[in-house]
Coordinates of C-alpha atoms in Angstrom, one line a residue:
M54 CA 42.5 39.5 26.1
P55 CA 40.5 42.8 26.2
P56 CA 40.4 44.8 23.0
Q57 CA 42.9 47.6 22.7
P58 CA 41.6 51.1 22.2
D59 CA 41.9 52.6 18.7
H60 CA 44.8 55.0 18.3
P61 CA 43.7 58.6 17.4
V62 CA 44.2 59.7 13.9
P63 CA 46.6 62.6 13.5
P64 CA 44.8 65.9 12.9
T65 CA 44.8 67.4 9.5
S66 CA 46.1 70.8 10.8
G67 CA 47.6 71.9 14.0
S68 CA 45.8 75.3 14.1
P69 CA 43.2 77.1 11.9
Q70 CA 44.8 78.8 9.0
P71 CA 45.0 82.6 9.1
G72 CA 43.5 84.7 6.4
L73 CA 45.1 85.2 3.0
V74 CA 46.1 88.8 3.8
A75 CA 47.5 87.8 7.2
A76 CA 49.4 84.8 5.8
T77 CA 50.8 87.0 3.0
F78 CA 52.1 89.7 5.4
A79 CA 53.4 87.0 7.8
V80 CA 55.6 85.6 5.0
L81 CA 56.7 89.1 4.0
W82 CA 57.6 89.9 7.6
R83 CA 59.3 86.7 8.6
R84 CA 61.3 86.4 5.3
R85 CA 61.8 90.1 5.0
G86 CA 65.6 89.9 4.8
A87 CA 65.7 87.4 1.9
L88 CA 62.8 89.0 0.1
A89 CA 64.1 92.6 0.5
G90 CA 67.6 91.5 -0.7
A91 CA 66.2 89.7 -3.7
T92 CA 64.0 92.5 -4.6
V93 CA 66.8 95.1 -4.5
R94 CA 69.0 92.9 -6.6
V95 CA 66.5 92.0 -9.2
V96 CA 65.0 95.5 -9.6
G97 CA 68.4 97.1 -9.5
L98 CA 69.8 94.8 -12.2
S99 CA 66.7 95.1 -14.3
G100 CA 66.8 98.9 -14.0
L101 CA 70.4 99.0 -15.0
A102 CA 69.8 96.7 -18.0
G103 CA 66.8 98.8 -19.0
L104 CA 68.8 102.0 -18.8
L105 CA 71.5 100.5 -21.0
V106 CA 68.9 99.3 -23.5
T107 CA 67.2 102.8 -23.5
T108 CA 70.6 104.4 -24.1
A109 CA 71.2 102.0 -27.0
I110 CA 67.8 102.8 -28.5
F111 CA 68.4 106.6 -28.3
A112 CA 71.7 106.0 -30.1
L113 CA 70.0 103.9 -32.8
A114 CA 67.3 106.6 -33.2
W115 CA 69.7 109.4 -33.3
P116 CA 69.3 110.0 -37.0
V117 CA 65.6 110.5 -36.4
F118 CA 66.4 113.2 -33.7
T119 CA 68.9 114.8 -36.1
R120 CA 66.4 115.0 -38.9
M121 CA 63.8 116.6 -36.5
R122 CA 66.4 119.2 -35.4
N123 CA 67.3 120.0 -39.0
Q124 CA 63.7 120.3 -40.0
R125 CA 63.0 122.6 -37.1
I126 CA 66.0 124.9 -38.1
W127 CA 64.7 125.0 -41.7
Y128 CA 61.1 125.8 -40.8
H129 CA 62.4 128.5 -38.3
H130 CA 64.5 129.9 -41.1
V131 CA 61.5 130.2 -43.5
E132 CA 59.3 131.4 -40.6
D133 CA 56.8 128.6 -40.9
P134 CA 55.4 126.6 -37.9
Y135 CA 57.0 123.2 -37.5
L136 CA 55.0 120.1 -36.1
H137 CA 57.4 117.2 -35.9
D138 CA 56.1 113.8 -37.0
Q139 CA 56.3 111.1 -34.3
T140 CA 55.7 108.1 -36.6
D141 CA 59.4 107.1 -36.9
L142 CA 59.8 107.2 -33.1
V143 CA 56.6 105.2 -32.5
L144 CA 57.9 102.5 -34.9
V145 CA 61.2 102.4 -33.0
A146 CA 59.4 102.2 -29.7
L147 CA 57.2 99.3 -30.9
G148 CA 60.2 97.5 -32.4
T149 CA 62.1 97.7 -29.1
L150 CA 59.1 97.0 -26.9
P151 CA 59.8 93.1 -26.7
L152 CA 63.2 94.0 -25.1
F153 CA 61.6 95.8 -22.2
L154 CA 58.9 93.1 -21.9
L155 CA 61.7 90.4 -21.7
L156 CA 63.4 92.4 -18.9
L157 CA 60.1 92.8 -17.0
G158 CA 59.4 89.1 -17.4
I159 CA 62.8 88.1 -16.2
G160 CA 62.6 90.3 -13.1
S161 CA 59.0 89.1 -12.3
A162 CA 60.0 85.5 -12.8
A163 CA 62.9 85.8 -10.5
L164 CA 60.9 87.5 -7.8
Q165 CA 58.1 85.0 -8.2
A166 CA 60.6 82.1 -7.6
V167 CA 62.0 83.7 -4.5
C168 CA 58.5 84.5 -3.1
S169 CA 57.3 81.0 -3.8
R170 CA 60.3 79.6 -2.0
A171 CA 59.6 81.8 1.0
V172 CA 55.9 80.7 1.0
V173 CA 57.1 77.0 1.0
A174 CA 59.6 77.7 3.8
Q175 CA 56.9 79.4 5.8
S176 CA 54.5 76.5 5.5
A177 CA 57.0 73.8 5.8
D178 CA 55.8 73.0 9.3
S179 CA 52.2 72.6 8.2
P180 CA 51.0 69.0 7.9
T181 CA 49.0 69.8 4.8
T182 CA 52.0 71.0 2.9
A183 CA 55.1 69.6 4.5
W184 CA 54.7 66.1 3.1
E185 CA 55.1 67.4 -0.4
D186 CA 58.6 68.5 0.4
R187 CA 59.4 65.0 1.9
S188 CA 58.0 63.1 -1.0
G189 CA 61.2 63.1 -3.0
D190 CA 60.2 66.1 -5.3
P191 CA 61.2 69.2 -3.4
V192 CA 59.4 72.4 -4.3
R193 CA 62.0 74.8 -5.7
G194 CA 61.6 78.1 -7.4
R195 CA 62.8 77.9 -11.0
L196 CA 63.4 80.9 -13.3
R197 CA 63.2 79.3 -16.7
P198 CA 59.8 77.6 -16.3
V199 CA 58.3 80.7 -14.8
L200 CA 59.7 82.8 -17.6
A201 CA 58.2 80.4 -20.0
V202 CA 54.9 80.6 -18.3
Y203 CA 54.9 84.4 -18.8
T204 CA 55.7 83.9 -22.5
L205 CA 53.0 81.2 -22.9
R206 CA 50.4 83.3 -21.1
G207 CA 51.1 86.3 -23.2
L208 CA 50.7 84.3 -26.4
I209 CA 47.3 83.0 -25.0
V210 CA 46.0 86.4 -23.8
W211 CA 47.1 89.2 -26.1
P212 CA 46.8 87.9 -29.8
L213 CA 43.0 88.1 -29.8
P214 CA 42.6 91.7 -28.8
L215 CA 45.5 92.8 -31.0
L216 CA 44.1 91.0 -34.1
V217 CA 40.5 92.3 -33.4
A218 CA 41.8 95.9 -33.0
F219 CA 43.7 95.7 -36.2
V220 CA 40.8 94.3 -38.2
A221 CA 38.4 96.9 -36.7
D222 CA 40.8 99.7 -37.5
R223 CA 41.1 98.6 -41.1
L224 CA 37.3 98.3 -41.5
T225 CA 36.2 101.5 -39.7
G226 CA 39.3 103.7 -39.5
Y227 CA 39.5 107.1 -41.2
H228 CA 42.8 106.4 -43.0
L229 CA 41.2 104.3 -45.8
D230 CA 41.6 105.7 -49.3
T231 CA 39.1 103.4 -50.8
P232 CA 35.3 103.4 -50.1
E233 CA 34.6 102.1 -46.7
P234 CA 33.5 98.5 -46.7
L235 CA 31.1 99.3 -43.8
E236 CA 28.6 102.1 -43.9
R237 CA 28.9 104.4 -40.9
G238 CA 25.8 104.2 -38.6
S239 CA 24.9 100.7 -39.7
W240 CA 24.7 97.8 -37.3
P241 CA 27.7 95.9 -38.8
H242 CA 29.8 99.0 -38.5
T243 CA 28.7 99.4 -34.8
L244 CA 29.5 95.8 -34.1
V245 CA 32.9 96.0 -35.6
E246 CA 33.7 99.2 -33.9
T247 CA 32.9 97.9 -30.5
S248 CA 34.5 94.4 -31.0
P249 CA 37.9 95.6 -29.5
A250 CA 36.3 96.3 -26.2
V251 CA 34.8 92.8 -26.2
A252 CA 38.1 91.3 -27.1
V253 CA 39.8 93.2 -24.3
F254 CA 37.2 91.9 -21.9
V255 CA 37.8 88.3 -23.0
A256 CA 41.6 88.9 -22.6
V257 CA 41.1 90.1 -19.1
L258 CA 39.1 87.0 -18.2
L259 CA 41.8 84.9 -19.7
R260 CA 44.5 86.8 -17.8
L261 CA 42.6 86.3 -14.5
A262 CA 42.2 82.6 -15.3
L263 CA 46.0 82.3 -15.8
T264 CA 47.0 84.5 -12.8
L265 CA 48.2 81.5 -10.7
A266 CA 50.4 79.9 -13.5
P267 CA 53.7 81.6 -12.5
A268 CA 53.2 80.5 -8.9
A269 CA 52.4 77.0 -10.1
A270 CA 55.5 77.0 -12.3
A271 CA 57.7 78.2 -9.4
A272 CA 56.2 75.3 -7.3
G273 CA 57.7 72.7 -9.6
L274 CA 55.3 72.3 -12.6
G275 CA 56.2 72.7 -16.3
P276 CA 54.8 75.6 -18.3
R277 CA 51.9 73.9 -19.8
A278 CA 51.1 72.0 -16.6
A279 CA 51.2 75.3 -14.7
V280 CA 48.8 76.9 -17.1
R281 CA 46.4 74.0 -16.9
R282 CA 46.6 74.0 -13.1
S283 CA 45.9 77.8 -12.9
W284 CA 42.9 77.3 -15.2
S285 CA 41.5 74.4 -13.2
L286 CA 41.9 76.2 -9.9
T287 CA 40.4 79.4 -11.1
W288 CA 37.1 77.9 -12.5
T289 CA 36.1 76.6 -9.1
R290 CA 33.6 77.8 -6.5
A291 CA 36.4 78.9 -4.2
G292 CA 39.0 79.9 -6.8
A293 CA 37.3 82.4 -9.0
P294 CA 36.0 84.8 -6.2
R295 CA 39.3 84.6 -4.2
I296 CA 41.4 85.3 -7.3
L297 CA 39.2 88.3 -8.3
A298 CA 39.2 89.6 -4.7
L299 CA 43.0 89.5 -4.7
A300 CA 43.7 90.7 -8.2
L301 CA 41.6 93.8 -8.2
P302 CA 43.1 95.4 -5.0
L303 CA 46.6 94.5 -6.2
A304 CA 46.0 96.0 -9.6
A305 CA 44.6 99.2 -8.0
L306 CA 47.6 99.4 -5.6
T307 CA 50.0 99.0 -8.5
A308 CA 48.3 101.7 -10.6
G309 CA 48.0 104.0 -7.6
V310 CA 51.6 103.7 -6.6
F311 CA 52.8 104.2 -10.2
Q312 CA 50.7 107.3 -10.7
L313 CA 51.8 108.8 -7.3
V314 CA 55.5 108.2 -7.9
V315 CA 55.4 109.6 -11.4
Q316 CA 53.7 112.8 -10.1
F317 CA 56.4 113.1 -7.5
A318 CA 59.1 112.5 -10.1
L319 CA 57.8 115.2 -12.5
P320 CA 60.5 117.7 -11.4
L321 CA 63.1 115.4 -13.1
R322 CA 61.8 116.3 -16.5
P323 CA 63.3 119.8 -16.8
L324 CA 66.5 118.6 -15.1
V325 CA 67.0 115.7 -17.4
R326 CA 66.0 117.7 -20.4
G327 CA 68.5 120.5 -19.5
V328 CA 71.4 118.1 -19.0
V329 CA 70.8 116.1 -22.2
E330 CA 70.3 119.1 -24.3
Q331 CA 73.5 120.7 -23.0
A332 CA 75.4 117.5 -23.6
T333 CA 74.1 116.7 -27.1
G334 CA 72.7 120.0 -28.4
N335 CA 69.6 118.2 -29.6
F336 CA 66.3 119.5 -28.2
F337 CA 64.1 116.6 -29.3
A338 CA 66.4 113.9 -27.8
A339 CA 66.5 115.9 -24.6
Y340 CA 62.7 116.4 -24.7
Y341 CA 61.9 112.7 -24.9
A342 CA 64.6 111.8 -22.3
G343 CA 62.8 114.2 -20.0
V344 CA 59.5 112.6 -20.7
L345 CA 60.8 109.1 -20.0
A346 CA 62.7 110.0 -16.7
P347 CA 59.7 110.1 -14.4
V348 CA 58.1 107.1 -16.0
I349 CA 61.3 105.0 -15.5
V350 CA 61.4 106.1 -11.9
G351 CA 57.8 105.2 -11.4
V352 CA 58.3 101.7 -12.9
L353 CA 61.2 100.9 -10.6
V354 CA 59.7 102.2 -7.4
T355 CA 56.4 100.5 -8.2
A356 CA 58.2 97.2 -8.9
V357 CA 60.0 97.5 -5.5
V358 CA 56.8 98.3 -3.5
T359 CA 54.3 96.0 -5.2
L360 CA 56.0 93.0 -6.8
P361 CA 57.0 91.2 -3.6
V362 CA 53.5 91.7 -2.2
T363 CA 51.9 90.5 -5.4
C364 CA 54.1 87.5 -6.0
T365 CA 53.8 86.4 -2.4
A366 CA 50.1 86.8 -2.3
F367 CA 49.5 84.7 -5.4
A368 CA 52.0 82.1 -4.1
V369 CA 50.0 81.8 -0.9
L370 CA 46.7 81.6 -2.8
H371 CA 48.1 78.9 -5.1
D372 CA 49.4 77.0 -2.2
R373 CA 46.0 77.1 -0.4
L374 CA 43.9 76.2 -3.4
R375 CA 46.0 73.3 -4.5
V376 CA 46.3 71.6 -1.2
P377 CA 43.3 69.4 -0.3
R378 CA 41.8 69.9 3.1
T379 CA 42.2 66.2 4.0
T380 CA 44.8 64.2 5.8
P381 CA 48.1 64.1 4.0
P382 CA 49.1 60.8 2.5
S383 CA 52.0 60.2 5.0
A384 CA 49.8 60.9 8.0
Q385 CA 46.9 58.8 6.5
D386 CA 49.3 55.9 5.9
A387 CA 50.6 56.1 9.4
A388 CA 47.0 56.2 10.8
D389 CA 45.9 53.1 8.7
S390 CA 49.1 51.2 9.7
S391 CA 48.4 52.0 13.4
A392 CA 44.8 50.9 13.1
R393 CA 45.7 47.6 11.4
H394 CA 48.3 46.9 14.1
A395 CA 45.8 47.6 16.8
C396 CA 43.1 45.4 15.3
S397 CA 45.3 42.4 14.3
P398 CA 45.1 39.4 16.6
P399 CA 48.0 38.6 18.9
G400 CA 50.4 35.7 18.1
P401 CA 53.1 34.9 15.6
R402 CA 52.5 36.2 12.1
P403 CA 52.8 34.0 9.1
E404 CA 56.0 34.2 7.0

């Protein structure tokens, strides 16, 4: 019997993959309805929650505003200039900063989960990724693991620069009442004074190395496994330059959009200040409300414009870096089974 020809092995991909930017905008365009609806809901709810939190903070800080107003009246009465002290307001802002970071993390985690699902749905027909969805462990966006990744990443990245900045300020600051432990102009003083910049540089490197962790968590990994995967994917020949080439333009886009929106929203300052001062009679509360109004508008508009693009782009990049450019297990097993069947001799098989 003449030998049968070998069956062809299924190809690893049906067509060449588009570029990262093209793939990102393809997902954004084809899933625009779901992504736009999720973005509006998430940013709207986060903005409403942030407004309620800001109102509560102003209510808690009202004794500080009242004291400022009374001091201003007294100094005006004695005809002395009054420069109000912002220390108490800074302490209130620092104490409530974790609440706003929590709101930002929840909103970012929700959008990352939605964008990751959109990327998986977009690439479901690709042989290099579709087998993962059929393997019994479907890829689903998950809010709690992504939020846990944000928390874990913050604990890894930010303690070092904060600690170094605090120590450097205690050793080289002008507020020391005791003789300075380091002499100004000496090389130890110079090293300690420049150490915060070095710590910030290290923190930026860590942040870049963990950029893909939220996308990995949305793809189904636990928080620690997602951090490890982002670290391993970043420090590769293909990972580091692609992450850097994607992160820098997105950071510039975010900063540019925020600055532009804040500049356009500056006319809100006198409007909000006048409304709050007329309603409360407190100039200082109205002043700080007017200062915050353009910033709040800038944050919300920037989130609507840039967060879907950023989350989708990093989800696409994570999906490409994690998938090996080889035949998927299901296709490889089918090819091996076909090859064994073609090469096996004819006749009854042993039981």
